[in-house]
Coordinates of N, CA and C in Angstrom, one line a residue:
V595 N 0.8 -1.2 0.0 CA 0.0 0.0 0.0 C 0.9 1.3 0.0
R596 N 1.9 1.2 0.8 CA 2.7 2.5 0.9 C 3.3 2.9 -0.4
P597 N 3.9 2.1 -1.3 CA 4.4 2.6 -2.6 C 3.3 3.2 -3.4
A598 N 2.1 2.6 -3.4 CA 1.0 3.2 -4.1 C 0.6 4.6 -3.5
F599 N 0.7 4.7 -2.2 CA 0.4 5.9 -1.5 C 1.4 7.0 -2.0
D600 N 2.6 6.7 -2.1 CA 3.6 7.7 -2.5 C 3.6 7.9 -4.0
N601 N 3.5 6.9 -4.8 CA 3.6 7.0 -6.3 C 2.4 7.7 -6.9
Y602 N 1.2 7.5 -6.3 CA 0.0 8.1 -6.9 C -0.6 9.2 -6.1
R603 N 0.1 9.7 -5.2 CA -0.3 10.9 -4.4 C -1.7 10.7 -3.8
L604 N -1.9 9.6 -3.1 CA -3.1 9.4 -2.5 C -3.4 10.2 -1.3
D605 N -2.5 11.2 -1.0 CA -2.5 12.0 0.2 C -2.7 13.5 -0.2
S606 N -3.3 13.8 -1.3 CA -3.3 15.2 -1.7 C -4.7 15.8 -1.6
H607 N -5.8 15.0 -1.8 CA -7.1 15.5 -1.7 C -8.0 14.5 -1.1
F608 N -8.7 14.8 0.0 CA -9.4 13.7 0.7 C -10.9 13.9 0.5
D609 N -11.6 12.9 -0.1 CA -13.0 12.9 -0.2 C -13.6 12.6 1.1
G610 N -14.5 13.4 1.6 CA -15.1 13.2 2.9 C -14.2 13.5 4.0
G611 N -13.1 14.1 3.7 CA -12.1 14.5 4.8 C -11.5 13.3 5.5
I612 N -11.5 12.1 4.9 CA -11.0 10.9 5.5 C -9.8 10.4 4.8
P613 N -8.6 10.3 5.5 CA -7.4 9.8 4.9 C -7.4 8.3 4.7
L614 N -6.4 7.7 4.1 CA -6.4 6.3 3.9 C -6.4 5.6 5.2
L615 N -5.6 6.1 6.2 CA -5.6 5.6 7.5 C -6.1 6.6 8.4
R616 N -7.1 6.3 9.2 CA -7.9 7.3 10.0 C -7.0 7.9 11.1
D617 N -5.9 7.2 11.5 CA -5.1 7.7 12.6 C -4.1 8.8 12.1
C618 N -4.1 9.1 10.7 CA -3.4 10.2 10.1 C -1.9 10.0 10.2
R619 N -1.4 8.8 10.4 CA 0.0 8.6 10.6 C 0.9 9.0 9.4
W620 N 0.3 8.8 8.2 CA 1.1 9.2 7.0 C 0.9 10.6 6.6
I621 N -0.3 11.1 6.7 CA -0.6 12.4 6.1 C 0.0 13.6 6.9
L622 N -0.1 13.5 8.2 CA 0.4 14.7 9.0 C 1.9 15.0 8.8
P623 N 2.8 14.0 8.9 CA 4.2 14.3 8.6 C 4.3 14.8 7.2
W624 N 3.6 14.3 6.2 CA 3.6 14.8 4.8 C 3.3 16.3 4.8
V625 N 2.2 16.7 5.5 CA 1.8 18.1 5.5 C 2.9 18.9 6.2
E626 N 3.4 18.4 7.3 CA 4.5 19.2 8.0 C 5.7 19.4 7.1
N627 N 5.9 18.5 6.1 CA 7.0 18.7 5.2 C 6.7 19.4 3.9
G628 N 5.6 20.1 4.0 CA 5.2 21.0 2.8 C 4.1 20.4 1.9
G629 N 3.5 19.3 2.2 CA 2.5 18.7 1.4 C 1.2 19.6 1.4
K630 N 0.5 19.7 0.3 CA -0.6 20.5 0.2 C -1.9 19.7 0.3
L631 N -2.7 20.0 1.2 CA -3.9 19.1 1.5 C -5.2 19.9 1.4
A632 N -6.2 19.3 0.7 CA -7.5 19.9 0.6 C -8.5 18.7 0.9
T633 N -9.7 19.1 1.4 CA -10.7 18.1 1.6 C -12.0 18.5 0.9
T634 N -12.8 17.5 0.6 CA -14.1 17.8 0.0 C -15.2 16.9 0.6
Y635 N -16.3 17.6 1.0 CA -17.5 16.9 1.6 C -18.6 16.9 0.6
Y636 N -19.3 15.7 0.4 CA -20.3 15.6 -0.6 C -21.7 15.6 -0.1
G637 N -22.1 14.8 0.9 CA -23.5 14.7 1.3 C -23.6 14.5 2.8
A638 N -24.0 13.3 3.1 CA -24.2 13.0 4.5 C -22.9 13.0 5.4
D639 N -21.8 12.9 4.7 CA -20.5 12.8 5.4 C -20.3 13.9 6.5
L640 N -20.4 15.1 6.1 CA -20.2 16.2 7.0 C -21.2 16.3 8.1
R641 N -22.5 16.0 7.7 CA -23.6 16.1 8.6 C -23.5 14.9 9.7
Q642 N -23.1 13.7 9.2 CA -23.1 12.6 10.1 C -21.8 12.4 10.9
H643 N -20.7 12.3 10.2 CA -19.4 12.1 11.0 C -18.6 13.3 11.3
G644 N -19.0 14.4 10.7 CA -18.2 15.6 10.9 C -16.8 15.6 10.4
V645 N -15.9 16.2 11.0 CA -14.5 16.2 10.5 C -13.6 15.5 11.5
I646 N -12.5 15.0 10.9 CA -11.4 14.5 11.8 C -10.5 15.7 12.1
P647 N -10.5 16.1 13.4 CA -9.9 17.4 13.8 C -8.5 17.6 13.2
E648 N -7.6 16.5 13.3 CA -6.3 16.7 12.8 C -6.2 16.9 11.3
I649 N -7.1 16.3 10.6 CA -7.1 16.5 9.1 C -7.7 17.8 8.8
D650 N -8.7 18.2 9.5 CA -9.3 19.5 9.3 C -8.4 20.7 9.5
S651 N -7.6 20.5 10.6 CA -6.6 21.6 10.9 C -5.5 21.7 9.8
A652 N -5.1 20.5 9.3 CA -4.1 20.4 8.3 C -4.5 20.9 6.9
A653 N -5.8 20.8 6.6 CA -6.3 21.1 5.3 C -6.4 22.6 5.1
A654 N -5.7 23.0 4.0 CA -5.7 24.5 3.7 C -6.9 24.9 2.9
A655 N -7.6 24.0 2.3 CA -8.9 24.3 1.6 C -9.9 23.2 1.9
V656 N -11.2 23.7 2.1 CA -12.3 22.8 2.4 C -13.4 23.1 1.4
F657 N -13.7 22.1 0.6 CA -14.8 22.3 -0.4 C -16.0 21.5 0.0
V658 N -17.2 22.0 -0.3 CA -18.4 21.3 0.0 C -19.4 21.4 -1.2
L659 N -20.2 20.4 -1.4 CA -21.1 20.4 -2.5 C -22.6 20.5 -2.1
E660 N -22.9 20.5 -0.8 CA -24.3 20.7 -0.4 C -24.5 22.1 0.2
F661 N -25.7 22.6 -0.1 CA -26.0 24.0 0.3 C -25.8 24.2 1.8
D662 N -26.4 23.2 2.6 CA -26.4 23.4 4.0 C -25.0 23.2 4.6
H663 N -24.1 22.6 3.9 CA -22.7 22.5 4.4 C -22.0 23.8 4.6
R664 N -22.5 24.8 3.9 CA -21.9 26.2 4.0 C -22.1 26.7 5.5
F665 N -23.1 26.1 6.2 CA -23.3 26.6 7.6 C -22.7 25.6 8.6
L666 N -22.2 24.5 8.1 CA -21.7 23.4 9.0 C -20.2 23.5 9.2
H667 N -19.5 24.3 8.3 CA -18.0 24.4 8.4 C -17.6 25.8 8.2
P668 N -16.9 26.4 9.1 CA -16.6 27.8 9.0 C -15.7 28.2 7.8
R669 N -15.0 27.3 7.2 CA -14.1 27.6 6.0 C -14.6 27.0 4.7
A670 N -15.9 26.6 4.7 CA -16.4 25.9 3.6 C -16.4 26.8 2.3
I671 N -16.0 26.2 1.2 CA -16.1 26.8 -0.1 C -17.0 26.0 -0.9
W672 N -18.2 26.6 -1.3 CA -19.2 25.8 -2.0 C -18.8 25.6 -3.5
L673 N -19.0 24.3 -3.9 CA -18.8 24.0 -5.3 C -20.2 23.5 -5.9
P674 N -20.5 23.9 -7.1 CA -21.6 23.4 -7.8 C -21.3 21.9 -8.2
F675 N -22.2 21.0 -8.0 CA -22.0 19.6 -8.3 C -21.6 19.5 -9.8
P676 N -20.4 19.0 -10.1 CA -20.0 19.0 -11.5 C -20.9 18.0 -12.3
F677 N -21.7 18.4 -13.3 CA -22.7 17.6 -13.9 C -22.5 17.7 -15.4
D678 N -22.4 16.5 -16.1 CA -22.3 16.5 -17.5 C -23.5 15.8 -18.1
P679 N -24.4 16.5 -18.7 CA -25.6 15.9 -19.2 C -25.5 15.2 -20.6
A680 N -24.3 15.1 -21.1 CA -24.2 14.8 -22.6 C -24.8 13.4 -22.9
E681 N -24.8 12.5 -22.0 CA -25.2 11.1 -22.3 C -26.7 10.9 -21.9
L682 N -27.4 11.9 -21.4 CA -28.8 11.7 -21.0 C -29.7 11.8 -22.2
P683 N -30.8 11.0 -22.2 CA -31.8 11.1 -23.3 C -32.6 12.3 -23.1
R684 N -33.2 12.8 -24.2 CA -34.1 13.9 -24.1 C -35.5 13.4 -23.7
A685 N -36.3 14.3 -23.1 CA -37.6 14.0 -22.7 C -38.5 13.7 -24.0
N686 N -39.3 12.6 -23.9 CA -40.1 12.3 -25.0 C -41.5 11.7 -24.6
P687 N -42.2 12.5 -23.7 CA -43.5 12.0 -23.2 C -44.5 11.9 -24.3
P688 N -45.6 11.1 -24.1 CA -46.6 11.0 -25.2 C -47.3 12.4 -25.3
N689 N -47.8 12.6 -26.5 CA -48.5 13.9 -26.9 C -49.9 13.9 -26.4
D690 N -50.5 12.7 -26.1 CA -51.9 12.7 -25.7 C -52.0 11.7 -24.5
G691 N -53.2 11.6 -24.0 CA -53.4 10.7 -22.8 C -53.1 11.4 -21.5
A692 N -52.9 10.5 -20.5 CA -52.6 11.0 -19.2 C -51.3 11.8 -19.1
I693 N -51.2 12.7 -18.1 CA -49.9 13.4 -17.8 C -49.1 12.4 -16.9
R694 N -47.9 12.1 -17.4 CA -47.1 11.2 -16.7 C -46.2 12.0 -15.7
I695 N -46.3 11.6 -14.4 CA -45.5 12.3 -13.4 C -44.6 11.3 -12.8
G696 N -43.2 11.6 -12.8 CA -42.2 10.7 -12.4 C -41.6 11.1 -11.1
H697 N -41.1 10.0 -10.4 CA -40.4 10.2 -9.1 C -39.5 9.0 -8.9
V698 N -38.2 9.2 -8.6 CA -37.3 8.1 -8.3 C -37.2 7.9 -6.8
A699 N -37.7 6.8 -6.3 CA -37.8 6.5 -4.9 C -36.5 5.7 -4.4
T700 N -35.4 6.3 -4.5 CA -34.2 5.6 -4.1 C -34.1 5.5 -2.6
H701 N -34.6 6.5 -1.8 CA -34.6 6.4 -0.4 C -35.9 7.1 0.1
R702 N -36.9 6.3 0.3 CA -38.3 6.8 0.4 C -38.4 7.9 1.6
S703 N -37.8 7.6 2.7 CA -38.0 8.5 3.8 C -37.2 9.8 3.6
A704 N -36.0 9.7 3.0 CA -35.3 10.9 2.7 C -35.9 11.8 1.7
K705 N -36.5 11.2 0.7 CA -37.0 11.9 -0.5 C -38.5 12.3 -0.3
G706 N -39.1 11.9 0.8 CA -40.5 12.2 1.0 C -41.4 11.5 0.0
T707 N -41.1 10.3 -0.3 CA -41.8 9.6 -1.4 C -43.3 9.3 -1.0
D708 N -43.6 9.0 0.2 CA -45.0 8.7 0.6 C -45.8 10.0 0.4
R709 N -45.3 11.1 0.8 CA -46.0 12.4 0.6 C -46.2 12.7 -0.8
I710 N -45.2 12.4 -1.6 CA -45.2 12.7 -3.1 C -46.3 11.9 -3.7
I711 N -46.4 10.6 -3.4 CA -47.4 9.7 -4.0 C -48.8 10.2 -3.5
E712 N -48.9 10.5 -2.3 CA -50.2 11.0 -1.8 C -50.6 12.3 -2.5
A713 N -49.7 13.2 -2.8 CA -50.0 14.4 -3.5 C -50.4 14.1 -5.0
I714 N -49.7 13.2 -5.6 CA -50.1 12.8 -7.0 C -51.5 12.2 -7.0
E715 N -51.8 11.3 -6.1 CA -53.1 10.7 -6.1 C -54.2 11.7 -5.8
K716 N -53.9 12.7 -5.0 CA -54.9 13.8 -4.7 C -55.1 14.6 -6.0
A717 N -54.0 15.0 -6.7 CA -54.2 15.7 -7.9 C -54.9 14.9 -9.0
A718 N -54.7 13.6 -9.0 CA -55.3 12.7 -10.0 C -56.8 12.7 -9.9
G719 N -57.4 13.2 -8.7 CA -58.8 13.3 -8.6 C -59.4 14.4 -9.5
E720 N -58.6 15.3 -10.0 CA -59.1 16.4 -10.8 C -58.7 16.3 -12.3
V721 N -57.5 15.7 -12.6 CA -57.0 15.5 -14.0 C -56.5 14.1 -14.1
K722 N -56.4 13.7 -15.4 CA -55.9 12.4 -15.7 C -54.4 12.3 -15.6
I723 N -53.9 11.6 -14.6 CA -52.5 11.5 -14.3 C -52.1 10.0 -14.2
E724 N -50.9 9.7 -14.7 CA -50.3 8.4 -14.7 C -49.0 8.5 -13.8
P725 N -49.0 8.0 -12.6 CA -47.8 8.1 -11.8 C -46.7 7.1 -12.3
V726 N -45.5 7.6 -12.3 CA -44.3 6.8 -12.7 C -43.4 6.7 -11.6
I727 N -43.6 5.8 -10.7 CA -42.7 5.7 -9.5 C -41.6 4.7 -9.8
I728 N -40.4 5.2 -9.8 CA -39.2 4.4 -10.3 C -38.4 3.9 -9.0
E729 N -38.3 2.6 -8.9 CA -37.7 2.1 -7.7 C -37.0 0.8 -8.0
R730 N -35.7 0.7 -7.6 CA -34.9 -0.5 -7.8 C -34.9 -0.9 -9.2
R731 N -34.6 0.0 -10.1 CA -34.5 -0.3 -11.5 C -33.1 0.0 -12.0
P732 N -32.6 -0.7 -13.0 CA -31.3 -0.4 -13.6 C -31.3 1.0 -14.1
H733 N -30.1 1.6 -14.2 CA -29.9 3.0 -14.6 C -30.5 3.3 -15.9
D734 N -30.2 2.4 -16.9 CA -30.7 2.7 -18.3 C -32.3 2.6 -18.3
E735 N -32.9 1.7 -17.6 CA -34.3 1.7 -17.5 C -34.9 2.9 -16.8
T736 N -34.2 3.3 -15.7 CA -34.6 4.5 -15.0 C -34.6 5.7 -15.9
M737 N -33.6 5.9 -16.7 CA -33.5 7.0 -17.6 C -34.6 6.9 -18.7
R738 N -34.9 5.7 -19.2 CA -35.9 5.6 -20.2 C -37.3 6.0 -19.6
L739 N -37.6 5.5 -18.4 CA -38.8 5.9 -17.7 C -38.9 7.4 -17.4
K740 N -37.8 7.9 -17.0 CA -37.8 9.4 -16.7 C -38.1 10.2 -18.0
A741 N -37.5 9.8 -19.1 CA -37.7 10.5 -20.3 C -39.1 10.4 -20.8
S742 N -39.9 9.5 -20.3 CA -41.3 9.4 -20.8 C -42.2 10.2 -20.0
C743 N -41.7 11.0 -19.0 CA -42.6 11.8 -18.1 C -42.7 13.3 -18.6
H744 N -43.9 13.8 -18.3 CA -44.2 15.2 -18.6 C -43.7 16.1 -17.5
I745 N -43.7 15.6 -16.3 CA -43.3 16.3 -15.1 C -42.6 15.3 -14.2
F746 N -41.6 15.9 -13.4 CA -40.8 15.0 -12.5 C -40.8 15.7 -11.1
I747 N -40.9 14.9 -10.1 CA -40.8 15.4 -8.7 C -39.6 14.8 -8.1
D748 N -38.6 15.7 -7.7 CA -37.4 15.2 -7.2 C -37.5 14.7 -5.8
Q749 N -37.7 15.7 -4.8 CA -37.8 15.3 -3.4 C -38.4 16.4 -2.6
L750 N -38.9 16.1 -1.4 CA -39.4 17.0 -0.4 C -38.4 17.0 0.8
G751 N -38.3 18.1 1.4 CA -37.4 18.2 2.6 C -36.4 19.4 2.5
E752 N -35.6 19.5 3.6 CA -34.8 20.7 3.7 C -33.5 20.6 2.8
L753 N -33.2 19.5 2.3 CA -31.9 19.3 1.6 C -31.9 19.8 0.1
G754 N -33.1 20.2 -0.4 CA -33.2 20.7 -1.7 C -33.1 19.7 -2.8
Y755 N -32.6 20.1 -3.9 CA -32.5 19.1 -5.1 C -31.3 18.2 -5.1
G756 N -31.5 17.1 -5.7 CA -30.4 16.1 -5.8 C -30.0 15.9 -7.3
I757 N -29.2 14.9 -7.5 CA -28.7 14.5 -8.8 C -29.9 14.1 -9.7
S758 N -30.9 13.4 -9.1 CA -32.0 13.0 -9.9 C -32.7 14.2 -10.5
G759 N -32.8 15.3 -9.7 CA -33.5 16.5 -10.2 C -32.7 17.2 -11.3
L760 N -31.3 17.1 -11.2 CA -30.5 17.7 -12.2 C -30.7 16.9 -13.5
E761 N -30.8 15.6 -13.4 CA -31.0 14.8 -14.6 C -32.3 15.1 -15.3
S762 N -33.4 15.3 -14.5 CA -34.6 15.6 -15.2 C -34.6 16.9 -15.8
L763 N -34.0 17.9 -15.1 CA -33.9 19.2 -15.7 C -33.1 19.2 -17.0
A764 N -32.0 18.5 -17.0 CA -31.1 18.4 -18.2 C -31.8 17.7 -19.3
M765 N -32.8 16.8 -19.0 CA -33.5 16.1 -20.0 C -34.7 16.9 -20.6
G766 N -34.9 18.0 -20.0 CA -36.0 18.9 -20.5 C -37.3 18.6 -19.9
I767 N -37.3 18.1 -18.6 CA -38.6 17.8 -17.9 C -38.8 18.8 -16.8
P768 N -39.9 19.5 -16.8 CA -40.2 20.4 -15.7 C -40.1 19.7 -14.4
T769 N -39.4 20.2 -13.4 CA -39.1 19.5 -12.2 C -39.5 20.2 -10.9
I770 N -40.2 19.5 -10.1 CA -40.7 20.1 -8.8 C -39.8 19.6 -7.7
V771 N -39.5 20.5 -6.8 CA -38.7 20.1 -5.6 C -39.0 21.1 -4.5
E772 N -38.7 20.7 -3.3 CA -38.8 21.7 -2.1 C -37.5 22.3 -1.9
L773 N -37.5 23.7 -1.9 CA -36.3 24.5 -1.6 C -36.6 25.4 -0.5
M774 N -35.7 25.5 0.5 CA -35.8 26.5 1.5 C -35.6 27.9 0.9
P775 N -36.3 28.9 1.5 CA -36.2 30.2 0.9 C -34.8 30.7 0.7
D776 N -33.9 30.5 1.6 CA -32.5 31.0 1.5 C -31.8 30.2 0.4
H777 N -32.1 28.9 0.2 CA -31.5 28.1 -0.9 C -32.0 28.6 -2.2
S778 N -33.2 28.9 -2.3 CA -33.8 29.4 -3.6 C -33.2 30.7 -3.9
E779 N -33.0 31.6 -2.9 CA -32.4 32.9 -3.1 C -31.0 32.8 -3.6
F780 N -30.3 31.8 -3.0 CA -28.9 31.6 -3.3 C -28.7 31.2 -4.8
L781 N -29.6 30.4 -5.3 CA -29.5 29.9 -6.6 C -29.8 31.0 -7.6
G782 N -30.6 32.1 -7.2 CA -30.9 33.1 -8.2 C -32.1 32.6 -9.1
R783 N -32.1 33.0 -10.3 CA -33.1 32.6 -11.3 C -32.8 31.1 -11.6
H784 N -33.7 30.2 -11.4 CA -33.5 28.8 -11.6 C -34.8 28.2 -12.1
P785 N -34.7 27.0 -12.7 CA -35.9 26.4 -13.4 C -36.7 25.5 -12.5
F786 N -36.4 25.3 -11.2 CA -37.2 24.4 -10.4 C -38.5 25.0 -10.1
V787 N -39.5 24.2 -10.0 CA -40.8 24.6 -9.5 C -40.9 24.2 -8.0
V788 N -41.0 25.2 -7.2 CA -40.8 25.0 -5.7 C -42.2 24.6 -5.1
A789 N -42.2 23.6 -4.3 CA -43.4 23.1 -3.6 C -43.0 22.7 -2.2
N790 N -44.0 22.4 -1.4 CA -43.8 21.8 -0.1 C -44.9 20.7 0.1
P791 N -44.8 19.9 1.2 CA -45.8 18.8 1.3 C -47.2 19.3 1.4
D792 N -47.4 20.5 1.9 CA -48.8 21.0 2.0 C -49.4 21.5 0.7
N793 N -48.6 22.1 -0.2 CA -49.2 22.7 -1.4 C -48.8 21.9 -2.7
L794 N -48.2 20.7 -2.5 CA -47.7 20.0 -3.7 C -48.9 19.6 -4.6
P795 N -50.0 19.1 -4.1 CA -51.1 18.8 -5.1 C -51.5 20.0 -5.9
E796 N -51.6 21.2 -5.3 CA -52.0 22.4 -6.1 C -50.9 22.8 -7.1
V797 N -49.6 22.6 -6.7 CA -48.5 23.0 -7.6 C -48.5 22.0 -8.8
I798 N -48.8 20.7 -8.5 CA -48.9 19.8 -9.6 C -50.0 20.2 -10.6
L799 N -51.1 20.5 -10.1 CA -52.3 20.9 -10.9 C -52.0 22.1 -11.7
D800 N -51.4 23.1 -11.1 CA -51.1 24.4 -11.8 C -50.1 24.1 -12.9
L801 N -49.1 23.3 -12.7 CA -48.1 23.0 -13.7 C -48.7 22.2 -14.9
I802 N -49.6 21.3 -14.5 CA -50.3 20.5 -15.6 C -51.1 21.4 -16.5
R803 N -51.8 22.4 -15.9 CA -52.7 23.2 -16.6 C -52.0 24.3 -17.4
D804 N -50.8 24.7 -17.0 CA -50.0 25.7 -17.7 C -49.0 25.2 -18.7
T805 N -49.5 24.8 -19.8 CA -48.6 24.2 -20.8 C -47.5 25.2 -21.3
D806 N -47.8 26.4 -21.4 CA -46.8 27.4 -21.8 C -45.6 27.4 -20.8
R807 N -46.0 27.3 -19.5 CA -44.9 27.3 -18.5 C -44.1 26.1 -18.6
R808 N -44.7 25.0 -18.8 CA -44.0 23.7 -19.0 C -43.0 23.7 -20.2
E809 N -43.5 24.3 -21.2 CA -42.6 24.5 -22.4 C -41.4 25.4 -22.1
E810 N -41.7 26.4 -21.4 CA -40.6 27.4 -21.0 C -39.6 26.7 -20.1
L811 N -40.1 25.9 -19.1 CA -39.2 25.2 -18.2 C -38.4 24.1 -18.9
A812 N -39.0 23.4 -19.9 CA -38.4 22.4 -20.6 C -37.2 22.9 -21.4
K813 N -37.2 24.2 -21.8 CA -36.1 24.8 -22.5 C -35.1 25.4 -21.5
F814 N -35.6 26.0 -20.4 CA -34.7 26.7 -19.5 C -33.9 25.6 -18.7
G815 N -34.5 24.5 -18.3 CA -33.8 23.5 -17.5 C -32.5 23.1 -18.0
P816 N -32.4 22.6 -19.2 CA -31.1 22.2 -19.7 C -30.0 23.3 -19.8
E817 N -30.5 24.5 -20.2 CA -29.6 25.7 -20.2 C -29.0 26.0 -18.9
W818 N -29.9 25.9 -17.8 CA -29.4 26.3 -16.5 C -28.4 25.2 -15.9
V819 N -28.8 24.0 -16.1 CA -27.9 22.9 -15.7 C -26.5 23.0 -16.4
G820 N -26.6 23.2 -17.7 CA -25.3 23.3 -18.4 C -24.4 24.5 -18.0
E821 N -25.0 25.6 -17.5 CA -24.2 26.7 -17.1 C -23.9 26.6 -15.6
F822 N -24.9 26.4 -14.7 CA -24.7 26.5 -13.3 C -23.9 25.3 -12.8
H823 N -24.1 24.1 -13.3 CA -23.4 22.9 -12.9 C -22.4 22.5 -13.8
N824 N -21.9 23.4 -14.6 CA -20.8 23.0 -15.6 C -19.6 22.6 -14.8
P825 N -19.0 21.4 -15.1 CA -17.8 21.0 -14.4 C -16.7 22.0 -14.4
K826 N -16.5 22.7 -15.5 CA -15.5 23.8 -15.6 C -15.7 24.8 -14.5
R827 N -16.9 25.1 -14.2 CA -17.2 26.1 -13.1 C -16.6 25.6 -11.8
A828 N -16.9 24.4 -11.5 CA -16.4 23.8 -10.2 C -14.9 23.8 -10.2
V829 N -14.3 23.4 -11.3 CA -12.8 23.3 -11.3 C -12.2 24.7 -11.2
D830 N -12.8 25.7 -11.8 CA -12.3 27.1 -11.7 C -12.3 27.6 -10.3
I831 N -13.4 27.2 -9.5 CA -13.5 27.6 -8.1 C -12.3 27.0 -7.3
M832 N -12.0 25.7 -7.6 CA -11.0 25.1 -6.9 C -9.6 25.7 -7.3
L833 N -9.4 25.9 -8.6 CA -8.1 26.4 -9.0 C -7.9 27.8 -8.5
N834 N -9.0 28.6 -8.4 CA -8.8 30.0 -7.8 C -8.4 29.9 -6.4
K835 N -8.9 28.9 -5.6 CA -8.4 28.8 -4.2 C -7.0 28.3 -4.2
Y836 N -6.6 27.4 -5.1 CA -5.2 26.9 -5.1 C -4.3 28.1 -5.5
K837 N -4.7 28.9 -6.4 CA -3.9 30.1 -6.8 C -3.8 31.1 -5.6
E838 N -4.9 31.3 -4.9 CA -4.9 32.2 -3.7 C -3.9 31.6 -2.7
L839 N -3.8 30.3 -2.5 CA -2.9 29.7 -1.5 C -1.5 29.6 -2.0
G840 N -1.3 30.0 -3.3 CA 0.1 29.9 -3.8 C 0.5 28.5 -4.3
W841 N -0.5 27.6 -4.4 CA -0.2 26.2 -4.8 C 0.1 26.1 -6.3
I842 N -0.5 27.0 -7.1 CA -0.3 27.0 -8.5 C 0.0 28.5 -9.0
S843 N 0.6 28.6 -10.1 CA 0.9 30.0 -10.6 C -0.2 30.4 -11.6
S844 N -0.2 31.6 -12.0 CA -1.1 32.1 -12.9 C -0.9 31.4 -14.3
E845 N 0.3 31.1 -14.6 CA 0.6 30.3 -15.8 C 0.0 29.0 -15.8
E846 N 0.0 28.3 -14.7 CA -0.5 26.9 -14.6 C -2.1 27.0 -14.6
F847 N -2.6 28.1 -14.0 CA -4.1 28.3 -14.0 C -4.7 28.4 -15.3
Y848 N -4.0 29.2 -16.2 CA -4.5 29.4 -17.5 C -4.0 28.5 -18.6
A849 N -3.2 27.5 -18.2 CA -2.7 26.5 -19.2 C -3.8 25.7 -19.8

């Protein structure tokens, strides 16, 4: 393990803030000898296990990809989740018949799946709706089913949108999600249709009835994802921090 550790620089950037060995026996001497260390936190890692104090103190840069992480770490630098929609299919829902409303139930309690299904069923009492609840399906089948939807519901709760919501937006599907007011404000102009567990049935009905809005969102969604979550944008934020720290030169930055 040690030769690989040295040869492939496994000690330069830690996902989740966790080194190869949790007791930090290799990384701390390396940092003391001039090694440059950064950490990145993705999702539940920072909320659940927090930081390893020795690693956190040694890390000169701390990057986070979740909105609420900005409030959990005093040195957090937010990164837009790098997202490449190139391989995703385009939305192709049927032109007539029921409105197909999709939801991927990967983690029912976290995503608010039961409340989402309840809201869809309530809205179905007024218009013709075909629920498309996707659960435990291979990725290619999941994408095919999502592409067949007129509307997609990402999730409910304080965590905002996830990768599934980015996929649906990039595919050109109007996407509903719960966003806290400060999160929505932080995003600026965005294509998400914001709802909560109480008003979700009404939001669904309004979106179904407003075909012009759905057409506008179907166009705006891919544009926004391509710009806001462009991988180059995330890399530029990281490189700017490295340049600020003196880790790279201007010549390296613009190479």
